[in-house]
Short mmCIF file of C-alpha atoms in Angstrom, two decimals:
data_model
loop_
_atom_site.label_atom_id
_atom_site.label_comp_id
_atom_site.label_asym_id
_atom_site.label_seq_id
_atom_site.Cartn_x
_atom_site.Cartn_y
_atom_site.Cartn_z
CA MET A 1 6.33 4.39 4.34
CA ARG A 2 5.12 2.21 0.56
CA ASP A 3 5.49 -1.85 -0.34
CA SER A 4 8.69 -2.67 -2.51
CA ALA A 5 6.87 -1.55 -5.10
CA ARG A 6 8.68 1.08 -7.02
CA GLU A 7 6.66 4.94 -7.13
CA HIS A 8 3.35 6.26 -7.94
CA GLY A 9 2.86 6.82 -11.35
CA PRO A 10 1.27 6.24 -14.73
CA GLY A 11 2.93 4.07 -17.29
CA PRO A 12 2.28 0.43 -18.52
CA THR A 13 1.53 -0.63 -14.71
CA ASN A 14 1.28 1.86 -11.94
CA TYR A 15 0.88 0.85 -8.68
CA ASP A 16 -3.03 2.02 -8.87
CA GLY A 17 -3.75 -0.33 -11.03
CA GLU A 18 -1.28 -2.97 -9.27
CA LEU A 19 -3.89 -2.39 -6.94
CA ARG A 20 -6.83 -1.74 -8.13
CA SER A 21 -8.47 -5.04 -6.77
CA HIS A 22 -8.05 -4.02 -3.52
CA ASP A 23 -9.48 -0.38 -3.86
CA ARG A 24 -13.08 -1.40 -3.30
CA ILE A 25 -12.66 -3.56 -0.38
CA LEU A 26 -11.28 -0.13 1.20
CA ARG A 27 -13.42 1.57 0.53
CA ARG A 28 -16.14 0.29 1.54
CA GLU A 29 -14.90 -0.92 5.30
CA ALA A 30 -13.44 2.64 5.37
CA ALA A 31 -17.42 3.72 5.20
CA VAL A 32 -16.71 7.75 4.40
CA GLN A 33 -19.47 9.73 6.53
CA ARG A 34 -20.25 13.02 4.17
CA HIS A 35 -19.12 15.36 6.82
CA ASP A 36 -16.08 13.41 7.65
CA HIS A 37 -12.63 14.83 8.02
CA VAL A 38 -10.72 12.29 6.56
CA LEU A 39 -6.32 11.73 6.74
CA ASP A 40 -5.00 9.50 4.27
CA ILE A 41 -1.22 7.88 4.84
CA GLY A 42 0.99 7.05 2.35
CA CYS A 43 -0.86 8.23 -0.22
CA GLY A 44 1.12 8.47 -3.47
CA SER A 45 -0.35 9.78 -5.95
CA GLY A 46 -3.86 10.85 -4.31
CA GLN A 47 -6.90 8.03 -5.68
CA THR A 48 -7.64 6.97 -2.36
CA THR A 49 -7.56 10.71 -1.48
CA ARG A 50 -9.18 11.72 -3.88
CA GLN A 51 -12.38 9.34 -3.69
CA ALA A 52 -12.64 9.43 -0.01
CA ALA A 53 -12.61 13.64 -1.34
CA ARG A 54 -15.54 12.31 -3.64
CA THR A 55 -17.74 10.50 -0.77
CA ALA A 56 -16.57 13.25 1.97
CA ARG A 57 -18.06 15.83 -0.94
CA GLU A 58 -19.48 18.32 2.39
CA GLY A 59 -16.48 17.32 4.84
CA ARG A 60 -12.04 17.05 3.72
CA ALA A 61 -9.80 15.03 2.72
CA PHE A 62 -6.08 15.54 3.22
CA GLY A 63 -3.33 12.92 1.77
CA VAL A 64 0.61 13.01 2.87
CA ASP A 65 3.16 11.17 1.80
CA VAL A 66 7.27 10.62 1.90
CA SER A 67 8.08 11.04 -2.49
CA ALA A 68 7.74 14.85 -3.28
CA THR A 69 7.11 13.51 -6.84
CA ALA A 70 4.43 11.53 -6.14
CA ILE A 71 3.24 14.78 -3.62
CA GLU A 72 3.18 16.64 -6.84
CA ARG A 73 1.67 13.99 -9.26
CA ALA A 74 -1.60 14.58 -6.84
CA ARG A 75 -1.49 17.91 -6.59
CA GLU A 76 -1.95 17.69 -10.61
CA LEU A 77 -4.93 15.35 -10.59
CA ALA A 78 -6.77 16.18 -8.30
CA LEU A 79 -6.33 19.49 -10.02
CA ALA A 80 -7.22 18.05 -13.77
CA GLU A 81 -9.55 15.52 -12.21
CA GLY A 82 -12.12 19.18 -9.73
CA VAL A 83 -11.40 17.24 -7.11
CA GLY A 84 -11.42 20.69 -4.53
CA ASN A 85 -12.20 19.64 -0.86
CA VAL A 86 -8.90 17.78 -0.56
CA ALA A 87 -5.54 18.95 0.15
CA PHE A 88 -1.91 16.90 -0.11
CA GLU A 89 1.73 17.47 2.07
CA HIS A 90 5.18 16.03 1.31
CA ALA A 91 5.15 14.89 4.99
CA ASP A 92 6.11 11.40 7.10
CA ALA A 93 3.55 10.87 9.03
CA GLN A 94 5.30 9.58 11.99
CA VAL A 95 6.94 13.06 12.85
CA HIS A 96 4.11 15.54 10.83
CA ARG A 97 2.26 17.69 13.40
CA PHE A 98 -0.81 17.01 12.48
CA PRO A 99 -3.55 19.47 13.68
CA PRO A 100 -5.34 18.05 16.77
CA GLU A 101 -8.04 15.78 17.12
CA ARG A 102 -8.74 17.61 13.45
CA PHE A 103 -9.74 13.47 11.33
CA ASP A 104 -13.14 11.46 11.56
CA VAL A 105 -11.21 8.24 10.02
CA ALA A 106 -7.29 7.60 9.13
CA ILE A 107 -6.72 5.14 5.81
CA SER A 108 -4.03 4.42 4.44
CA ARG A 109 -3.64 1.72 1.43
CA PHE A 110 -0.24 -0.34 1.88
CA GLY A 111 1.61 2.89 3.44
CA THR A 112 2.25 1.82 7.33
CA MET A 113 3.80 -1.21 6.80
CA PHE A 114 7.48 0.70 7.07
CA PHE A 115 7.66 2.85 10.09
CA ASP A 116 10.95 3.24 11.65
CA ASP A 117 9.25 3.41 15.38
CA PRO A 118 5.07 1.85 14.83
CA VAL A 119 4.32 3.06 18.50
CA ALA A 120 5.77 6.22 18.63
CA ALA A 121 4.10 6.85 14.46
CA PHE A 122 0.69 5.41 14.99
CA ALA A 123 0.43 6.83 18.36
CA ASN A 124 1.38 10.82 16.91
CA ILE A 125 -1.11 9.58 13.64
CA GLY A 126 -3.25 9.47 16.42
CA ARG A 127 -3.52 12.60 17.91
CA GLY A 128 -5.20 13.28 14.62
CA LEU A 129 -8.04 11.88 15.13
CA ARG A 130 -10.92 13.30 16.62
CA PRO A 131 -11.72 10.65 20.20
CA ALA A 132 -13.30 7.53 19.17
CA GLY A 133 -11.57 8.27 15.75
CA ARG A 134 -10.96 5.63 12.96
CA LEU A 135 -8.09 3.59 12.00
CA VAL A 136 -8.96 1.48 8.74
CA MET A 137 -5.40 0.35 6.71
CA MET A 138 -4.74 -1.99 4.30
CA VAL A 139 -1.69 -4.28 5.36
CA TRP A 140 -0.17 -7.36 3.52
CA GLN A 141 -1.01 -10.34 5.56
CA PRO A 142 2.90 -12.96 6.24
CA ALA A 143 5.36 -13.01 3.18
CA GLU A 144 3.88 -16.78 2.53
CA ARG A 145 0.88 -16.29 2.41
CA ASN A 146 1.91 -13.79 -0.06
CA GLU A 147 2.01 -15.21 -3.80
CA TRP A 148 3.24 -12.33 -5.81
CA ASP A 149 6.39 -12.44 -3.11
CA VAL A 150 6.51 -16.22 -3.14
CA ALA A 151 6.99 -15.81 -6.69
CA ILE A 152 9.08 -13.93 -7.46
CA ARG A 153 11.88 -14.13 -4.85
CA ARG A 154 12.00 -18.06 -5.72
CA ALA A 155 12.64 -16.86 -9.50
CA LEU A 156 15.43 -14.11 -8.61
CA SER A 157 16.83 -17.04 -6.49
CA GLY A 158 16.47 -19.39 -8.53
CA ALA A 159 15.67 -22.24 -6.01
CA ARG A 160 12.42 -22.96 -3.90
CA PRO A 161 12.61 -20.09 -0.64
CA THR A 162 11.50 -22.23 1.52
CA GLY A 163 13.00 -20.82 5.41
CA ALA A 164 15.37 -18.55 3.22
CA ALA A 165 15.36 -15.47 4.73
CA ALA A 166 13.39 -12.14 2.98
CA PRO A 167 16.22 -9.94 1.61
CA ALA A 168 16.62 -7.22 3.95
CA GLY A 169 15.13 -3.54 4.97
CA PRO A 170 11.97 -2.30 4.62
CA ASP A 171 9.53 -5.17 5.82
CA ALA A 172 7.11 -4.21 2.59
CA PHE A 173 4.77 -8.10 6.07
CA SER A 174 5.73 -5.89 9.08
CA LEU A 175 2.16 -5.66 10.29
CA GLY A 176 1.02 -9.06 8.92
CA ASP A 177 1.15 -11.21 11.92
CA PRO A 178 -2.72 -10.08 13.85
CA GLY A 179 -0.73 -10.24 17.08
CA THR A 180 2.15 -8.08 16.42
CA ALA A 181 -0.52 -5.53 14.49
CA GLU A 182 -2.55 -5.62 17.75
CA ARG A 183 -0.20 -4.92 20.67
CA ILE A 184 1.56 -2.77 18.39
CA LEU A 185 -1.79 -0.78 17.77
CA GLY A 186 -2.71 -0.60 21.57
CA ALA A 187 0.62 0.86 23.44
CA ALA A 188 0.17 4.20 20.36
CA GLY A 189 -3.85 4.10 22.18
CA PHE A 190 -6.20 2.55 19.56
CA ALA A 191 -8.94 -0.05 21.13
CA GLY A 192 -11.61 -2.69 18.84
CA ILE A 193 -8.56 -3.71 16.55
CA ALA A 194 -10.35 -5.76 14.30
CA PHE A 195 -9.05 -7.06 11.15
CA THR A 196 -10.56 -8.75 8.11
CA ASP A 197 -9.45 -10.72 5.40
CA VAL A 198 -8.74 -9.43 2.22
CA HIS A 199 -8.28 -12.63 -1.07
CA GLU A 200 -7.57 -10.41 -3.90
CA PRO A 201 -5.67 -10.25 -6.52
CA VAL A 202 -2.49 -7.36 -7.86
CA HIS A 203 -1.96 -6.89 -11.21
CA TYR A 204 1.27 -6.38 -13.39
CA GLY A 205 0.97 -5.15 -15.84
CA PRO A 206 -0.72 -6.20 -19.20
CA ASP A 207 1.71 -7.99 -20.86
CA VAL A 208 4.86 -10.02 -19.70
CA ASP A 209 6.78 -6.70 -20.60
CA ALA A 210 4.76 -5.04 -19.12
CA ALA A 211 5.37 -6.65 -15.90
CA LEU A 212 8.68 -7.12 -16.22
CA ASP A 213 9.59 -3.73 -16.73
CA TRP A 214 7.38 -3.12 -13.50
CA VAL A 215 8.73 -5.86 -11.09
CA ARG A 216 12.25 -4.73 -12.12
CA GLY A 217 11.58 -1.33 -10.76
CA PHE A 218 10.60 -3.03 -7.14
CA THR A 219 13.07 -1.85 -4.87
CA SER A 220 13.73 -6.16 -3.62
CA THR A 221 14.02 -6.70 -7.13
CA SER A 222 16.76 -4.14 -7.95
CA GLU A 223 18.29 -4.70 -5.02
CA VAL A 224 19.14 -8.77 -5.69
CA LEU A 225 19.11 -8.03 -9.71
CA SER A 226 22.31 -5.62 -8.25
CA ARG A 227 24.39 -8.29 -6.69
CA LEU A 228 23.64 -10.53 -9.18
CA ASP A 229 27.05 -10.66 -11.77
CA PRO A 230 25.68 -9.49 -15.61
CA ALA A 231 25.92 -13.66 -16.55
CA ALA A 232 23.22 -14.43 -13.42
CA SER A 233 21.20 -11.25 -14.03
CA GLU A 234 19.71 -12.43 -16.97
CA ARG A 235 18.84 -16.10 -16.33
CA ALA A 236 17.35 -14.41 -13.05
CA LEU A 237 15.48 -11.75 -15.10
CA GLY A 238 14.87 -15.00 -18.03
CA ARG A 239 13.18 -16.54 -14.57
CA LEU A 240 11.26 -13.36 -14.09
CA ARG A 241 9.48 -13.61 -17.44
CA GLU A 242 9.14 -17.72 -17.61
CA THR A 243 6.51 -16.53 -13.99
CA PHE A 244 4.78 -13.80 -15.81
CA SER A 245 4.74 -15.41 -19.17
CA ALA A 246 2.87 -19.15 -16.58
CA HIS A 247 1.03 -16.14 -14.41
CA LEU A 248 -0.43 -14.60 -17.81
CA ASP A 249 -4.65 -15.13 -19.05
CA ASP A 250 -6.71 -12.84 -20.93
CA ASP A 251 -6.89 -10.03 -17.25
CA GLY A 252 -2.89 -10.04 -17.71
CA VAL A 253 -0.38 -10.36 -15.39
CA ARG A 254 -1.71 -11.33 -12.31
CA PHE A 255 -0.17 -12.98 -8.79
CA ASP A 256 -2.77 -14.11 -5.51
CA SER A 257 -2.49 -11.58 -2.52
CA ARG A 258 -3.80 -11.84 1.30
CA ALA A 259 -3.40 -9.04 3.21
CA TRP A 260 -5.81 -7.35 5.96
CA ILE A 261 -7.95 -4.26 6.35
CA ILE A 262 -6.88 -3.80 10.45
CA SER A 263 -9.29 -1.04 11.80
CA ALA A 264 -9.79 0.37 14.86
CA ARG A 265 -10.43 3.50 17.29
CA ARG A 266 -8.72 6.05 18.81
CA LEU A 267 -8.94 5.97 23.00
#
């Protein structure tokens, strides 16, 4: 339930740092209220969950993630920051038995694109929402609209990716087409489905070395590099370094990105 980046965690770059420009928009669109009970799907190290808990100060926030390491870190951070109205569980939102009709809103920051059976998964999440409960999730728009994906694939392949298929495996862009996403959510029991364009940069680190270290941890990147012989791998890394140098400014290494906020209500 995660995009192609490595696990959340501390270090020169992490997932929360990469997406810092997106968080303000997710918080605004989620519009969590003081008494709300919030479900955070694919919560990672819990930043978005803790943010929701602070807003829902007379409610609660509950984060789930398939990474046990991320959940352990989320609990540590909540304790260190003194956020008491929050809980985390190592669980898969596709099949986890949520308390029925418990939550007012389910949120997700790029945590819903990798469901094996998305209709069943969203129906399962819907059962945890109260009638007319809201789903507010951020997902990537199609790959060709995301400069970070185009640039990284181009550097790794050594050629323009026009017409090239995306790497096999989990698809970070599976909900990028509004028609597809709308059909999935409608079949899962949601209505009032709306799309808000999000045009914010992703941040890959303060310098080229940090960006290279971060992006080498992407599943898609590591899989490509593992298939190359040592010399070809070094050439690909050299092209990545050149690409990151071209995207370095006073705010670090940044790439353009496009996402959707998809909002819907449970029937």
